[in-house]
XYZ file of C-alpha atoms in Angstrom:
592
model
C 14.518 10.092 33.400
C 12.590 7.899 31.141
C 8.728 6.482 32.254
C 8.495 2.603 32.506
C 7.027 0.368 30.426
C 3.230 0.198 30.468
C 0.610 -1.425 28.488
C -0.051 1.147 26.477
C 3.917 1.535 24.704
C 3.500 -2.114 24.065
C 0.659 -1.625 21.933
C 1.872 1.579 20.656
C 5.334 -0.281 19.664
C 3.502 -2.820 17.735
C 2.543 0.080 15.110
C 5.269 2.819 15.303
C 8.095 3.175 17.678
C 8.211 6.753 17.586
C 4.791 6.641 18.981
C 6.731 4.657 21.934
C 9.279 6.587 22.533
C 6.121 9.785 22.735
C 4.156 7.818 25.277
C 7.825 6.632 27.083
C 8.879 9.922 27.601
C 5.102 11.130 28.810
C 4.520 13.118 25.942
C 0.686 14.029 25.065
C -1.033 13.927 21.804
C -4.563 14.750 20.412
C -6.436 11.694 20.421
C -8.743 11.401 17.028
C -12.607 10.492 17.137
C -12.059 6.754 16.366
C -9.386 5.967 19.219
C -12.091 8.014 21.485
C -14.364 5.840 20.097
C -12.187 2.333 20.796
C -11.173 3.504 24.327
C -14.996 3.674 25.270
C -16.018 0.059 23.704
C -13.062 -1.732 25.840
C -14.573 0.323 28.807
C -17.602 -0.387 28.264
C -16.689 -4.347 28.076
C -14.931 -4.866 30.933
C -17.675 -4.501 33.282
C -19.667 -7.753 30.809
C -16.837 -9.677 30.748
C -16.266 -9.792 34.825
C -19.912 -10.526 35.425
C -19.497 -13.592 32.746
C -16.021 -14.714 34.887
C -18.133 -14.157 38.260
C -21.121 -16.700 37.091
C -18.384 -19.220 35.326
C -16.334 -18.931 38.995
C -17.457 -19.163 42.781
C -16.734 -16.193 44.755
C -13.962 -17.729 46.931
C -11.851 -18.965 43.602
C -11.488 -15.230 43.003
C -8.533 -12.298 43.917
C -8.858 -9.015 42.555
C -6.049 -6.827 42.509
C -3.181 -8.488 42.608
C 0.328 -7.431 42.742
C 2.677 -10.169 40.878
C 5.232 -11.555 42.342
C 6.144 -14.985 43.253
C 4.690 -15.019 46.850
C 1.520 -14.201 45.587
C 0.892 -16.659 42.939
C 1.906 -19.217 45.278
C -1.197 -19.067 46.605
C -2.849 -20.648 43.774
C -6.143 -18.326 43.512
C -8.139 -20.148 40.952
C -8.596 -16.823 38.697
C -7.089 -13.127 39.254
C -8.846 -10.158 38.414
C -7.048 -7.186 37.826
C -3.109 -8.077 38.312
C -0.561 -5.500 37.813
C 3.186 -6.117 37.231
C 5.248 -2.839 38.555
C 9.053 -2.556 39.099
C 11.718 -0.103 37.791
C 11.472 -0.776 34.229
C 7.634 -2.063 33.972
C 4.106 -0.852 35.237
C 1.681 -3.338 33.124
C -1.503 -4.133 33.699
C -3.481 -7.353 33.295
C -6.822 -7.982 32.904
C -6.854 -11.188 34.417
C -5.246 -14.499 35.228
C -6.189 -17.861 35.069
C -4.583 -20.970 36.708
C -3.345 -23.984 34.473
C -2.124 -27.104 35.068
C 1.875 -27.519 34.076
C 5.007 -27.107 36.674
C 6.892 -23.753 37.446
C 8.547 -22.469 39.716
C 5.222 -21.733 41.801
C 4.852 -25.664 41.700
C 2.650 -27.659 40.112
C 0.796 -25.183 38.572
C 1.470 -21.782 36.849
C -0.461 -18.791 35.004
C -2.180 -17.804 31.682
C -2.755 -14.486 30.627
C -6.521 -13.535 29.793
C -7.575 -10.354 27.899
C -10.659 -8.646 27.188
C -11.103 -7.620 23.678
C -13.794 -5.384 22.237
C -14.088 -6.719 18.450
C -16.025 -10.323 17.736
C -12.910 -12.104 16.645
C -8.959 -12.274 17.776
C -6.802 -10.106 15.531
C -3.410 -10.229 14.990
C -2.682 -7.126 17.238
C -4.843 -8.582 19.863
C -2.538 -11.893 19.758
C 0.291 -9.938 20.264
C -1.272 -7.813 22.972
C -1.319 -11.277 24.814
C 2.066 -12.678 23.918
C 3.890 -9.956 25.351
C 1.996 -10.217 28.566
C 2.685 -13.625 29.023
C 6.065 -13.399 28.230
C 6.588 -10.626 31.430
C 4.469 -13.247 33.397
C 7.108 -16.208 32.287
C 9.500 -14.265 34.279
C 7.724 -14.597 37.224
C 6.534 -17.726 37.398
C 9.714 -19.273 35.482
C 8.114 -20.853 33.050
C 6.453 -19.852 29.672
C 2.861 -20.796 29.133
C 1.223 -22.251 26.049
C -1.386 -20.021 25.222
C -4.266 -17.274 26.796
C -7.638 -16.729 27.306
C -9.418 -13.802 25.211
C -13.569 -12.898 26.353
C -14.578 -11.573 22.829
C -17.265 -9.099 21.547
C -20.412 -7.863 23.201
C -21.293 -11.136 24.573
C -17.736 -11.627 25.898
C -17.468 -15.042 24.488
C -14.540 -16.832 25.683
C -12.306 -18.316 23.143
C -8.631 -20.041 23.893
C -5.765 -19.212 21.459
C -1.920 -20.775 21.163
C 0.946 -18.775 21.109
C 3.438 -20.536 18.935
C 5.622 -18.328 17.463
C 4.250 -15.121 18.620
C 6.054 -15.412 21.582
C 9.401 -15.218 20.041
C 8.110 -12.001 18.618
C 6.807 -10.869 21.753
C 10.486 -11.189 23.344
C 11.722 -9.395 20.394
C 9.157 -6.571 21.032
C 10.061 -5.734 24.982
C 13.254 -5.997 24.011
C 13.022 -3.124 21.416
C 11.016 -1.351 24.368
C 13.772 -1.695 26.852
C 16.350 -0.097 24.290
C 13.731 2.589 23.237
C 13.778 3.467 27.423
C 17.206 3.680 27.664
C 17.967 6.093 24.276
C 18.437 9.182 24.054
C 17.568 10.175 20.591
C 14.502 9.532 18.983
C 14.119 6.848 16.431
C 13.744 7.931 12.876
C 10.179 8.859 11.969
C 8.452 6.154 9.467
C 4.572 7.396 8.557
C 2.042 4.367 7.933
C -1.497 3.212 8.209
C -1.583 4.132 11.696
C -0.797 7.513 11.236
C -4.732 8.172 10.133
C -6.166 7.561 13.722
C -2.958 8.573 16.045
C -2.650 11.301 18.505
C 0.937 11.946 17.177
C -0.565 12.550 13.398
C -0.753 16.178 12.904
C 2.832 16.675 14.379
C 4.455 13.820 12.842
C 2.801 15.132 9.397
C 4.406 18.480 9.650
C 7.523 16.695 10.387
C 7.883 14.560 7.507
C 7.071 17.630 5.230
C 9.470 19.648 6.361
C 12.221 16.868 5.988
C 10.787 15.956 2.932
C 10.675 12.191 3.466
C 10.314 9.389 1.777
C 7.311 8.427 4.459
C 5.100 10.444 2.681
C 4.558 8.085 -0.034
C 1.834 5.651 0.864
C 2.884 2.765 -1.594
C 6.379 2.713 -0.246
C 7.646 0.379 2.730
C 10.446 0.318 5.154
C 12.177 -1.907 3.100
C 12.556 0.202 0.372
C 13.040 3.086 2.158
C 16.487 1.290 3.694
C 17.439 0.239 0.407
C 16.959 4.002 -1.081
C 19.109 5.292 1.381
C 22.072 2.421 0.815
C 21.831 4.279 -2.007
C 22.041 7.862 -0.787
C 18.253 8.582 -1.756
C 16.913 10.094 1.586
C 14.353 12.605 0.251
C 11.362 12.719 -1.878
C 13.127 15.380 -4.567
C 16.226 12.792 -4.512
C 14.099 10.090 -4.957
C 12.494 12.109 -7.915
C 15.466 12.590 -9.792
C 16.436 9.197 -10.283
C 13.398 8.515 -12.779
C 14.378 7.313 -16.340
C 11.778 6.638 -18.855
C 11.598 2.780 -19.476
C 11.537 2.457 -23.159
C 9.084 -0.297 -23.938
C 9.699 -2.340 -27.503
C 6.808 -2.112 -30.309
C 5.501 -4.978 -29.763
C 5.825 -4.658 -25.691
C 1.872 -5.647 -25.532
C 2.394 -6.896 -21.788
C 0.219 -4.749 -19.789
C 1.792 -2.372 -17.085
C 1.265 -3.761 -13.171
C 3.579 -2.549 -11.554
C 4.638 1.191 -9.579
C 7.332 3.503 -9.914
C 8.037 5.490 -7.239
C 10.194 7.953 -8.503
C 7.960 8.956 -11.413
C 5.503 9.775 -8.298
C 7.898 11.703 -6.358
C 8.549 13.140 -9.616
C 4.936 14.502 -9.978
C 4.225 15.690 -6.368
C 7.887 17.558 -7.075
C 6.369 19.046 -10.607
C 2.917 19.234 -9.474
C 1.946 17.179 -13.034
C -0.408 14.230 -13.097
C 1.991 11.996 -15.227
C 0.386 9.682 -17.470
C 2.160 6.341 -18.243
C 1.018 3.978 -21.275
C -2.083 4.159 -23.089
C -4.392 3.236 -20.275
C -8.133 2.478 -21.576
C -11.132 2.543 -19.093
C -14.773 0.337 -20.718
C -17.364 2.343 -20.809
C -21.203 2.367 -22.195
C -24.075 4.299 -22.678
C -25.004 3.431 -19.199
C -22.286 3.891 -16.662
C -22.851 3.322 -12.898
C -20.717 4.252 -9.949
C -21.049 2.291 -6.758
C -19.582 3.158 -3.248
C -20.665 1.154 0.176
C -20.213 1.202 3.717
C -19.697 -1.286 5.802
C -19.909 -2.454 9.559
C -16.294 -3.529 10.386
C -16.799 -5.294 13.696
C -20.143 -7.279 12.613
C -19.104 -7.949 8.766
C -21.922 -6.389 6.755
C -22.691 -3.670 4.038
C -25.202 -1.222 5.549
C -25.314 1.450 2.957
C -24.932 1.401 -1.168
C -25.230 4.196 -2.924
C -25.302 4.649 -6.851
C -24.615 7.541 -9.222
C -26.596 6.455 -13.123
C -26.130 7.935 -15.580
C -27.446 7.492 -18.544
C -27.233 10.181 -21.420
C -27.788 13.673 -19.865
C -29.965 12.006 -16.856
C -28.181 11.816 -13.758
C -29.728 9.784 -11.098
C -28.974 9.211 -7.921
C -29.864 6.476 -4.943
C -28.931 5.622 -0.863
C -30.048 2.483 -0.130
C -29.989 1.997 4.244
C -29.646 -1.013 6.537
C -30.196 -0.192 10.304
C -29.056 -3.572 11.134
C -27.385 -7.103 9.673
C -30.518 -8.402 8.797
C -31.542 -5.800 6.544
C -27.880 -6.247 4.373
C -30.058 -9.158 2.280
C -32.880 -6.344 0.920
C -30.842 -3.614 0.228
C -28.918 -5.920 -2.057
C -31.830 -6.900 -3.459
C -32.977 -3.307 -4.113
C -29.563 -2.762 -5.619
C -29.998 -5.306 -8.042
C -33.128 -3.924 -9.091
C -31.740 -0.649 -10.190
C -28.925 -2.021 -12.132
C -31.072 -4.685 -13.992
C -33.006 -1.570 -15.399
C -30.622 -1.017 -17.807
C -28.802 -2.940 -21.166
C -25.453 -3.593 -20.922
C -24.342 -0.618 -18.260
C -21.003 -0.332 -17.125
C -20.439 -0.253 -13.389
C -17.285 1.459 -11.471
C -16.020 1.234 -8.181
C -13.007 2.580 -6.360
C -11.256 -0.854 -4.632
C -12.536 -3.901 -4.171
C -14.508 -3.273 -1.511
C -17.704 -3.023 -3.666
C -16.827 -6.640 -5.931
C -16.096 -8.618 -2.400
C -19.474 -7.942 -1.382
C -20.898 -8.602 -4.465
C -19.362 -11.939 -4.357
C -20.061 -12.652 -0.991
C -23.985 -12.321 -1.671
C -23.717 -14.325 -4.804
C -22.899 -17.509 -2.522
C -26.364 -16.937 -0.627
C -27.877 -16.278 -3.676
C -30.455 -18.739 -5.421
C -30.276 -17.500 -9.081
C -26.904 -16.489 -9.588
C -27.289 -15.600 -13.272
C -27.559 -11.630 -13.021
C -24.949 -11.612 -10.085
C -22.718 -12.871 -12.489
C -23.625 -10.403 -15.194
C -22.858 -7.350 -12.463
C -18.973 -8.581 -11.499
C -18.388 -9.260 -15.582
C -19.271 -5.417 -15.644
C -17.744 -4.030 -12.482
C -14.033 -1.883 -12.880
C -12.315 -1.287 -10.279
C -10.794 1.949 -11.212
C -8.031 1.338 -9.025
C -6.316 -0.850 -10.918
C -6.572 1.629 -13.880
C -4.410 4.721 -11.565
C -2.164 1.950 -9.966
C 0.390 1.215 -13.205
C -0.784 4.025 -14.977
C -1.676 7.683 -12.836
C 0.878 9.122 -11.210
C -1.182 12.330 -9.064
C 1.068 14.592 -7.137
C -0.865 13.438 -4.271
C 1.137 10.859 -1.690
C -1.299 8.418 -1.843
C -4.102 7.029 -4.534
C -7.152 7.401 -2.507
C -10.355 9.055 -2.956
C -10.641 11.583 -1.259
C -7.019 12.665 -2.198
C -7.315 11.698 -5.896
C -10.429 13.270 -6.032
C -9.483 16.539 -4.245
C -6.349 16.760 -6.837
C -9.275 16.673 -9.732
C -11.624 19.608 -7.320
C -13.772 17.457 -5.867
C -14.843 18.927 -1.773
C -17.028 16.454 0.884
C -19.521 18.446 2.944
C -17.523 17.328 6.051
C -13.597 18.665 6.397
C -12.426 15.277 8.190
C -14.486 12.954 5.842
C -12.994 9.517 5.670
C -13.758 6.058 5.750
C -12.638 6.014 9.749
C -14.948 8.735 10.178
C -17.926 6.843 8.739
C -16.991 3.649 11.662
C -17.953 6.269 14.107
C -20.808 8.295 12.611
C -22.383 5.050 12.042
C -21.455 4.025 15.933
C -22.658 7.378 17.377
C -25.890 6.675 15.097
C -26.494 3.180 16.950
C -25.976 4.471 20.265
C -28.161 8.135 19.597
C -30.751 7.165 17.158
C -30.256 10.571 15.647
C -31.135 11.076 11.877
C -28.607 13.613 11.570
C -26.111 11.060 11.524
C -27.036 9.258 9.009
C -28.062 11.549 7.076
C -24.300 12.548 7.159
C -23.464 9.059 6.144
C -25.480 8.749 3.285
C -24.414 12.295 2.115
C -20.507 11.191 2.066
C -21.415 8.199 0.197
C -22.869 10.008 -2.628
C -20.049 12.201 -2.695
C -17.515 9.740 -2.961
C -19.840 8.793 -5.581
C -19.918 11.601 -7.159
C -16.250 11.908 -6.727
C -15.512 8.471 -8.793
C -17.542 9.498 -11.631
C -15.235 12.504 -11.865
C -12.460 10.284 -11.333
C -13.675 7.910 -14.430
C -13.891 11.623 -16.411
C -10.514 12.347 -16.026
C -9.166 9.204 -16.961
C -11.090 9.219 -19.890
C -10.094 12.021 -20.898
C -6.188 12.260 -19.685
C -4.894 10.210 -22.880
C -5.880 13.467 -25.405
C -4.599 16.162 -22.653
C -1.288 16.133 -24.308
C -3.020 17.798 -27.646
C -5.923 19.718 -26.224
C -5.315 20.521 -22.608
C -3.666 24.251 -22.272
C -0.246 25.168 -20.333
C -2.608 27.044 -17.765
C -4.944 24.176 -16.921
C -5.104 22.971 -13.815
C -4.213 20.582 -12.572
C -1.216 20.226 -15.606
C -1.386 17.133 -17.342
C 1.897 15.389 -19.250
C 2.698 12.106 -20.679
C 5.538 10.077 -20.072
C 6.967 9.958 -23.437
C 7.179 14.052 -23.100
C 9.669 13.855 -20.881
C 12.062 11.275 -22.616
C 11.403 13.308 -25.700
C 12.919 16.783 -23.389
C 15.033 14.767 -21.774
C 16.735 13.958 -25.400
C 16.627 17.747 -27.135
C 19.436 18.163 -29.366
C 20.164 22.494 -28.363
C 23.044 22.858 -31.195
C 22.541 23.889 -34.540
C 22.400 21.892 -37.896
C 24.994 18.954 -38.382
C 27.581 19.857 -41.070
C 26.913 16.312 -42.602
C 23.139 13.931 -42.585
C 25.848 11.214 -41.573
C 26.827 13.049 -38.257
C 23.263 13.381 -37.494
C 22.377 9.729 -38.233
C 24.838 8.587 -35.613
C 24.293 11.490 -33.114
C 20.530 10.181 -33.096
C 22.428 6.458 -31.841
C 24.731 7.922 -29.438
C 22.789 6.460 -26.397
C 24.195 3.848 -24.234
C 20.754 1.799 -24.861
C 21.307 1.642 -28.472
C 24.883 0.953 -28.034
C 24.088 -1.859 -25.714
C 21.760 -3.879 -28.358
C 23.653 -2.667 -31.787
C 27.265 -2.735 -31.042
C 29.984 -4.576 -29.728
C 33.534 -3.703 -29.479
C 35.939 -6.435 -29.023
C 40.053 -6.999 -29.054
C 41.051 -10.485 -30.158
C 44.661 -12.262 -29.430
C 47.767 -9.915 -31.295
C 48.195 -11.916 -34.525
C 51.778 -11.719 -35.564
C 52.845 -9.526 -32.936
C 50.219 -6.403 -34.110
C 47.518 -5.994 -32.326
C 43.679 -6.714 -34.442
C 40.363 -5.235 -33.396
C 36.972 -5.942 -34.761
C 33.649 -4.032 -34.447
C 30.587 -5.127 -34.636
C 26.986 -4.463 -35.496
C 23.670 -5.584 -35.409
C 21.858 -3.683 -37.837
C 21.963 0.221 -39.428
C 24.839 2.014 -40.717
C 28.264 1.885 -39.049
C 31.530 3.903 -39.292
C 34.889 2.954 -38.754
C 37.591 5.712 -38.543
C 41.077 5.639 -39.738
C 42.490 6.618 -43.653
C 39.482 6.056 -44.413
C 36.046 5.782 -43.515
C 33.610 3.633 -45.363
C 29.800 3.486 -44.120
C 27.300 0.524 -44.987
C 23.580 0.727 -44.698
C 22.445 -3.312 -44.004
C 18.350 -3.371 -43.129
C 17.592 -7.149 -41.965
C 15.168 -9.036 -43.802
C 13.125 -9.481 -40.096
C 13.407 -8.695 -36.906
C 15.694 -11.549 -35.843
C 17.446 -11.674 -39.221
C 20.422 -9.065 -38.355
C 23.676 -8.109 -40.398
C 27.153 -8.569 -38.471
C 29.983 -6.194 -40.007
C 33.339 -7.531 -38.816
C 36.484 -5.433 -39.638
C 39.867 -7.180 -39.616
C 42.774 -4.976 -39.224
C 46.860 -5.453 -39.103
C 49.684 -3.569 -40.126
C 49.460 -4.259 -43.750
C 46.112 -5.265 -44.859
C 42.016 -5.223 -43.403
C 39.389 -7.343 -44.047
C 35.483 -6.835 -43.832
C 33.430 -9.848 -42.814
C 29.364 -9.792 -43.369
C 27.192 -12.121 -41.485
C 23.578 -12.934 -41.511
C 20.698 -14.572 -39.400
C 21.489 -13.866 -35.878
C 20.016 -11.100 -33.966
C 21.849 -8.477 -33.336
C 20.979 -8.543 -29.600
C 22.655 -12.740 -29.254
C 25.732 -11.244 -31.443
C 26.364 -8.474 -29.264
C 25.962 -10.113 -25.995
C 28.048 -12.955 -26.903
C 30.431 -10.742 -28.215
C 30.799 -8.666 -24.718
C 31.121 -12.011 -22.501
C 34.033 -13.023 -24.465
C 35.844 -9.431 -24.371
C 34.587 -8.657 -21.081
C 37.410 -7.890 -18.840
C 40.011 -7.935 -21.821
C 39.512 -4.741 -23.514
């Protein structure tokens, strides 16, 4: 029989609803450092939060405990402590209730959910946390209520929010919990951010490897997953074998933004970092790689670290902040460092680093050499997005950079592993933790710069790199040119070879145009036409015409007339070829 409904699979169901259906059906998973680490601030809060409710409320406007039901909030208490909805399908818990004005069907008065929340400021999870709870309370008291109470942050500072349309959403979501308790499969597993700080992970992981799914890819959403399998595309090798080499024009000079997913399904399949375009990366005599890490909860940049290098000389600085106050002179120092050199050029990996930057520029009285910095700064990023395809399933560091050989010190190095080696460092005082700290930022330091190497160097890999290297490095044009191999021998005639080299459908679809006009005399007439090269016609005989257009948009259209007794060739100029043939297939379409 399936568990009810707690707390717990509502929050889980706002992320993943296998994870629900786990946690409905009591199943246990390894809980990682950071959700260790989240459990224990919201513990640690509650006990602040009730002593602020206890001096903002006498003694006798207080119940603790509370079962809900309608006989019990009919009593009116002023503010609940500690209420708990429990039936057959539900066993919530709520931190607290507090009494409004408004009618119900308790009277003239009815309930607000409050909620304690361990971060300074109301997130959108948190909002949704509180929607759903007020949404099982509106079926108590019979009436929805406008909004909650939320006791924020370390000084449990009390802030009022409005619902709106979260609680439409909120319905939807216990709804989707109710089915998830009745079924008795288990929904179809969907990785995402989450995954990185679940208890599920490991499992869920070895799951989507073995099926091969289309999960795996970080830069892919549910929405294109559904519309790749509308299409029969249900596994990363499927999903690799649809990718077609976009031929881009000569004088395509619009640069490439966007990402094809089947070119990187098609290089985790191959194992090839594929290379698309001619991407270019600035650099200098100077080149500086910046990584920082930040405070999440409080807002601020407590460690920068730098990689210089200039020349041969490789040099190499950690720059520390124990607290906010200190974010101000390690920028400073920063600034120092870089203003040492002419003209360097500066990396970083996101924009993270350029945020920051531009964040202290605001506060900052001469803005001149700020300015100078974020004209310098590449985020390399942007370079990988359109252009890297690593057979890795997402672009990070740590997984770009272990494609390349880069290794961190630390097996479970990450940027969620920093948030609590910096926590346990507040709370111990031990050097050892930051020392850690600053040792993963200068690896993923380090790490960058050989990033910025390799895509330096990936444009000439096609020429110098050998079949052995590792890991193997192809363009994109390499595979259109394999894809397009001619395997027979020698043409009999250069003519047969001319139009073999034409005989795809994306020539065909520019050049020609075959159309059938009304019978004229009771024979039938055709006409074919072209937009530019040499073009055959067969019958008694063939007769082939070479026309080169004076410019690009100054095309030749052959027209051949035929009837029973007599042809007739008509030559046109001064309309490109692409206009002639598309007009020409509207007006034949659906007649030929």
């Amino acid at each position: 029989m399936s568990s009810r409904i707690t707390g717990d699979v509502i929050n889980a169901l706002q992320y993943c609803r296998l994870k629900a259906y786990f946690q409905l059906h009591g199943e246990q998973g390894t809980q990682s450092e950071y959700e260790k680490l989240l459990i224990e601030q919201r513990t640690n809060l509650q006990p602040k939060a009730i002593e602020r409710i206890r001096r903002d409320y006498q003694e006798a406007e207080l119940v603790t405990d509370l079962s809900l039901s309608v006989a019990n909030l009919r009593r009116g208490a002023t503010f609940i402590l500690g209420a708990c909805r429990e039936d057959d399908r539900y066993a919530v818990h709520f931190d607290a209730l507090r009494k409004i004005d408004g009618p119900s069907a308790l009277g003239a008065f009815r309930y607000e959910p409050v909620l304690f929340c361990a971060t300074p400021r109301v997130r959108a999870f948190d909002r949704q946390q509180l929607a759903a709870r007020a949404v099982l309370l509106a079926r108590i008291q019979g009436a929805f209520p406008s909004g909650g109470t939320v006791y924020l942050g370390r000084d449990s500072a009390r802030t009022s929010i409005r619902f709106g349309s979260t609680l439409t959403k909120a319905e939807s979501l216990l709804r989707d919990a109710e089915r998830l308790q009745r079924a008795e499969a288990s929904p179809k597993l969907m990785l995402n951010d989450h995954c990185r700080i679940c208890a599920f992970r490991d499992r869920c992981r070895d799951q989507a490897v073995q099926e091969d799914n289309l999960s795996l890819l970080r830069g892919i959403g549910g929405k294109a997953i559904k519309r790749y399998a509308r299409r029969g595309i249900l596994t990363l090798t499927q999903l690799a074998h649809t990718f077609r080499p976009l031929r881009r024009g000569k004088r395509a000079d619009i640069p490439l933004t966007g990402r094809d997913h089947a070119l990187h399904a098609l290089a985790i399949r191959d194992q090839t970092i594929y290379v698309l375009g001619a991407p270019t990366i600035p650099t200098a005599k100077v080149r500086i790689y910046i990584d920082m890490e930040g405070d999440i909860e409080d807002g601020f940049i407590y460690l920068i670290g730098l990689v210089v290098c200039a020349g041969e000389r490789v040099e190499h600085y950690s720059f520390w902040a124990d607290h906010k106050k200190g974010e101000e002179d390690i920028f400073a120092r920063f600034l120092d460092v870089v203003s040492r050199y002419d003209a360097p050029c500066l990396y970083s990996y996101g924009n993270y680093e350029r945020a920051f930057i531009a964040r202290m520029r605001r506060q900052a009285r001469y803005k001149k050499r700020i300015d100078e910095i974020l004209s310098a700064l590449t985020n390399v990023l942007t370079i990988i997005y359109p252009h890297f395809y690593f057979p890795t399933c997402s672009n990070g560091l740590k997984e770009v950079g272990g494609c390349l050989g880069c290794r961190w010190t630390e097996p479970d190095a990450s940027g969620i592993a920093s948030v609590v080696w910096r926590k346990n460092w507040e709370k111990t005082g031990d050097a050892s933790w930051k020392a850690k700290l600053i040792q993963y930022n200068l690896e993923d330091c380090e790490a960058l710069r050989r990033v910025c190497a390799f895509l330096s160097e990936a444009p000439n890999f096609d020429a110098n790199s050998k079949p052995e290297a590792t890991p193997r490095v192809a363009s994109v044009a390499q595979l259109d040119k394999l894809a397009r191999t001619v395997t027979w021998s020698k043409f009999v005639h250069a003519d047969f070879e001319f139009v073999n080299k034409r005989a795809y459908f994306d020539y065909q679809h520019v050049t020609y145009s075959f159309e059938r006009k009304s019978p004229l005399r009771g024979s039938g007439a055709r006409m074919l036409s072209a937009g530019g090269g040499k073009i055959g016609i067969c019958g008694l005989r063939t007769e082939w015409k070479s026309q080169r257009p004076a410019a690009r948009t100054a095309r030749a259209k052959i027209s051949y007339h035929w009837t029973r007794s007599s042809g007739r060739r008509d030559c046109k100029r001064g309309a490109s070829a692409r206009s002639i043939s598309s007009s020409h297939r509207q007006q034949s379409a659906g007649r030929w």
